[in-house]
């Protein structure tokens, strides 16, 4: 699930190879059920994995400058 700028929520189940794009003014907050299986990019640049494959991560905040777990 993704919360955009603290107000808009989106919940998706992506199949392998699927892509989803979100746009925010300030930040995203992400919860992922398979943290190591998700590849994130910010403005086209890859981010480090949010956690190990199979691990759940909750409320990871991603801004234009940082990722806060």
PDB file of C-alpha atoms in Angstrom:
ATOM      1  CA  UNK A   1       0.000   0.000   0.000  1.00  0.00           C
ATOM      2  CA  UNK A   2       1.078   3.564  -0.659  1.00  0.00           C
ATOM      3  CA  UNK A   3       0.019   6.806   1.001  1.00  0.00           C
ATOM      4  CA  UNK A   4       0.771   9.881  -1.107  1.00  0.00           C
ATOM      5  CA  UNK A   5       1.471  13.178   0.670  1.00  0.00           C
ATOM      6  CA  UNK A   6      -0.310  11.855   3.773  1.00  0.00           C
ATOM      7  CA  UNK A   7      -3.760  11.766   2.166  1.00  0.00           C
ATOM      8  CA  UNK A   8      -4.273   9.652  -0.950  1.00  0.00           C
ATOM      9  CA  UNK A   9      -4.086   5.889  -0.415  1.00  0.00           C
ATOM     10  CA  UNK A  10      -3.531   3.224  -3.051  1.00  0.00           C
ATOM     11  CA  UNK A  11      -3.356  -0.503  -2.430  1.00  0.00           C
ATOM     12  CA  UNK A  12      -2.129  -2.814  -5.186  1.00  0.00           C
ATOM     13  CA  UNK A  13      -1.023  -6.395  -5.644  1.00  0.00           C
ATOM     14  CA  UNK A  14       1.591  -6.448  -8.393  1.00  0.00           C
ATOM     15  CA  UNK A  15       2.549  -9.560 -10.333  1.00  0.00           C
ATOM     16  CA  UNK A  16       6.221 -10.209 -11.172  1.00  0.00           C
ATOM     17  CA  UNK A  17       7.418  -7.713 -13.784  1.00  0.00           C
ATOM     18  CA  UNK A  18       4.462  -5.362 -13.262  1.00  0.00           C
ATOM     19  CA  UNK A  19       5.087  -1.639 -12.747  1.00  0.00           C
ATOM     20  CA  UNK A  20       3.158   1.120 -11.011  1.00  0.00           C
ATOM     21  CA  UNK A  21       3.947   4.850 -10.990  1.00  0.00           C
ATOM     22  CA  UNK A  22       2.894   7.291  -8.268  1.00  0.00           C
ATOM     23  CA  UNK A  23       3.517  11.042  -8.153  1.00  0.00           C
ATOM     24  CA  UNK A  24       3.753  13.057  -4.948  1.00  0.00           C
ATOM     25  CA  UNK A  25       4.445  16.651  -4.027  1.00  0.00           C
ATOM     26  CA  UNK A  26       6.265  15.832  -0.763  1.00  0.00           C
ATOM     27  CA  UNK A  27       6.458  12.129   0.141  1.00  0.00           C
ATOM     28  CA  UNK A  28       5.181   8.555  -0.088  1.00  0.00           C
ATOM     29  CA  UNK A  29       4.658   6.131   2.776  1.00  0.00           C
ATOM     30  CA  UNK A  30       4.941   2.497   1.686  1.00  0.00           C
ATOM     31  CA  UNK A  31       3.989  -0.819   3.291  1.00  0.00           C
ATOM     32  CA  UNK A  32       5.256  -3.868   1.393  1.00  0.00           C
ATOM     33  CA  UNK A  33       4.469  -7.525   2.065  1.00  0.00           C
ATOM     34  CA  UNK A  34       7.634  -8.713   0.313  1.00  0.00           C
ATOM     35  CA  UNK A  35      10.168  -5.949   0.898  1.00  0.00           C
ATOM     36  CA  UNK A  36      13.005  -7.682  -0.960  1.00  0.00           C
ATOM     37  CA  UNK A  37      10.801  -8.478  -3.935  1.00  0.00           C
ATOM     38  CA  UNK A  38       9.962  -4.838  -4.635  1.00  0.00           C
ATOM     39  CA  UNK A  39      12.229  -2.687  -6.775  1.00  0.00           C
ATOM     40  CA  UNK A  40      11.684   1.013  -6.173  1.00  0.00           C
ATOM     41  CA  UNK A  41      12.922   3.958  -8.185  1.00  0.00           C
ATOM     42  CA  UNK A  42      12.765   7.612  -7.232  1.00  0.00           C
ATOM     43  CA  UNK A  43      12.889   9.969 -10.218  1.00  0.00           C
ATOM     44  CA  UNK A  44      14.277   7.105 -12.327  1.00  0.00           C
ATOM     45  CA  UNK A  45      17.061   6.220  -9.868  1.00  0.00           C
ATOM     46  CA  UNK A  46      16.974   2.795  -8.129  1.00  0.00           C
ATOM     47  CA  UNK A  47      16.582   2.725  -4.355  1.00  0.00           C
ATOM     48  CA  UNK A  48      18.062   0.101  -2.035  1.00  0.00           C
ATOM     49  CA  UNK A  49      15.697  -2.763  -1.130  1.00  0.00           C
ATOM     50  CA  UNK A  50      13.382  -1.912   1.762  1.00  0.00           C
ATOM     51  CA  UNK A  51      14.194  -5.231   3.458  1.00  0.00           C
ATOM     52  CA  UNK A  52      14.833  -8.913   2.877  1.00  0.00           C
ATOM     53  CA  UNK A  53      12.804 -11.063   0.499  1.00  0.00           C
ATOM     54  CA  UNK A  54       9.611 -12.178   2.236  1.00  0.00           C
ATOM     55  CA  UNK A  55       9.855  -9.579   5.025  1.00  0.00           C
ATOM     56  CA  UNK A  56       7.044  -7.124   5.674  1.00  0.00           C
ATOM     57  CA  UNK A  57       7.919  -3.447   6.095  1.00  0.00           C
ATOM     58  CA  UNK A  58       5.464  -0.865   7.363  1.00  0.00           C
ATOM     59  CA  UNK A  59       5.280   2.883   6.901  1.00  0.00           C
ATOM     60  CA  UNK A  60       8.575   3.475   5.090  1.00  0.00           C
ATOM     61  CA  UNK A  61       8.678   7.170   4.247  1.00  0.00           C
ATOM     62  CA  UNK A  62      10.270   8.172   0.941  1.00  0.00           C
ATOM     63  CA  UNK A  63      10.949  11.841   0.255  1.00  0.00           C
ATOM     64  CA  UNK A  64      12.867  13.483  -2.574  1.00  0.00           C
ATOM     65  CA  UNK A  65      16.043  13.204  -0.463  1.00  0.00           C
ATOM     66  CA  UNK A  66      15.795  10.196   1.847  1.00  0.00           C
ATOM     67  CA  UNK A  67      14.218   6.870   2.804  1.00  0.00           C
ATOM     68  CA  UNK A  68      13.194   6.545   6.485  1.00  0.00           C
ATOM     69  CA  UNK A  69      12.472   3.050   7.785  1.00  0.00           C
TER      70      UNK A  69
END
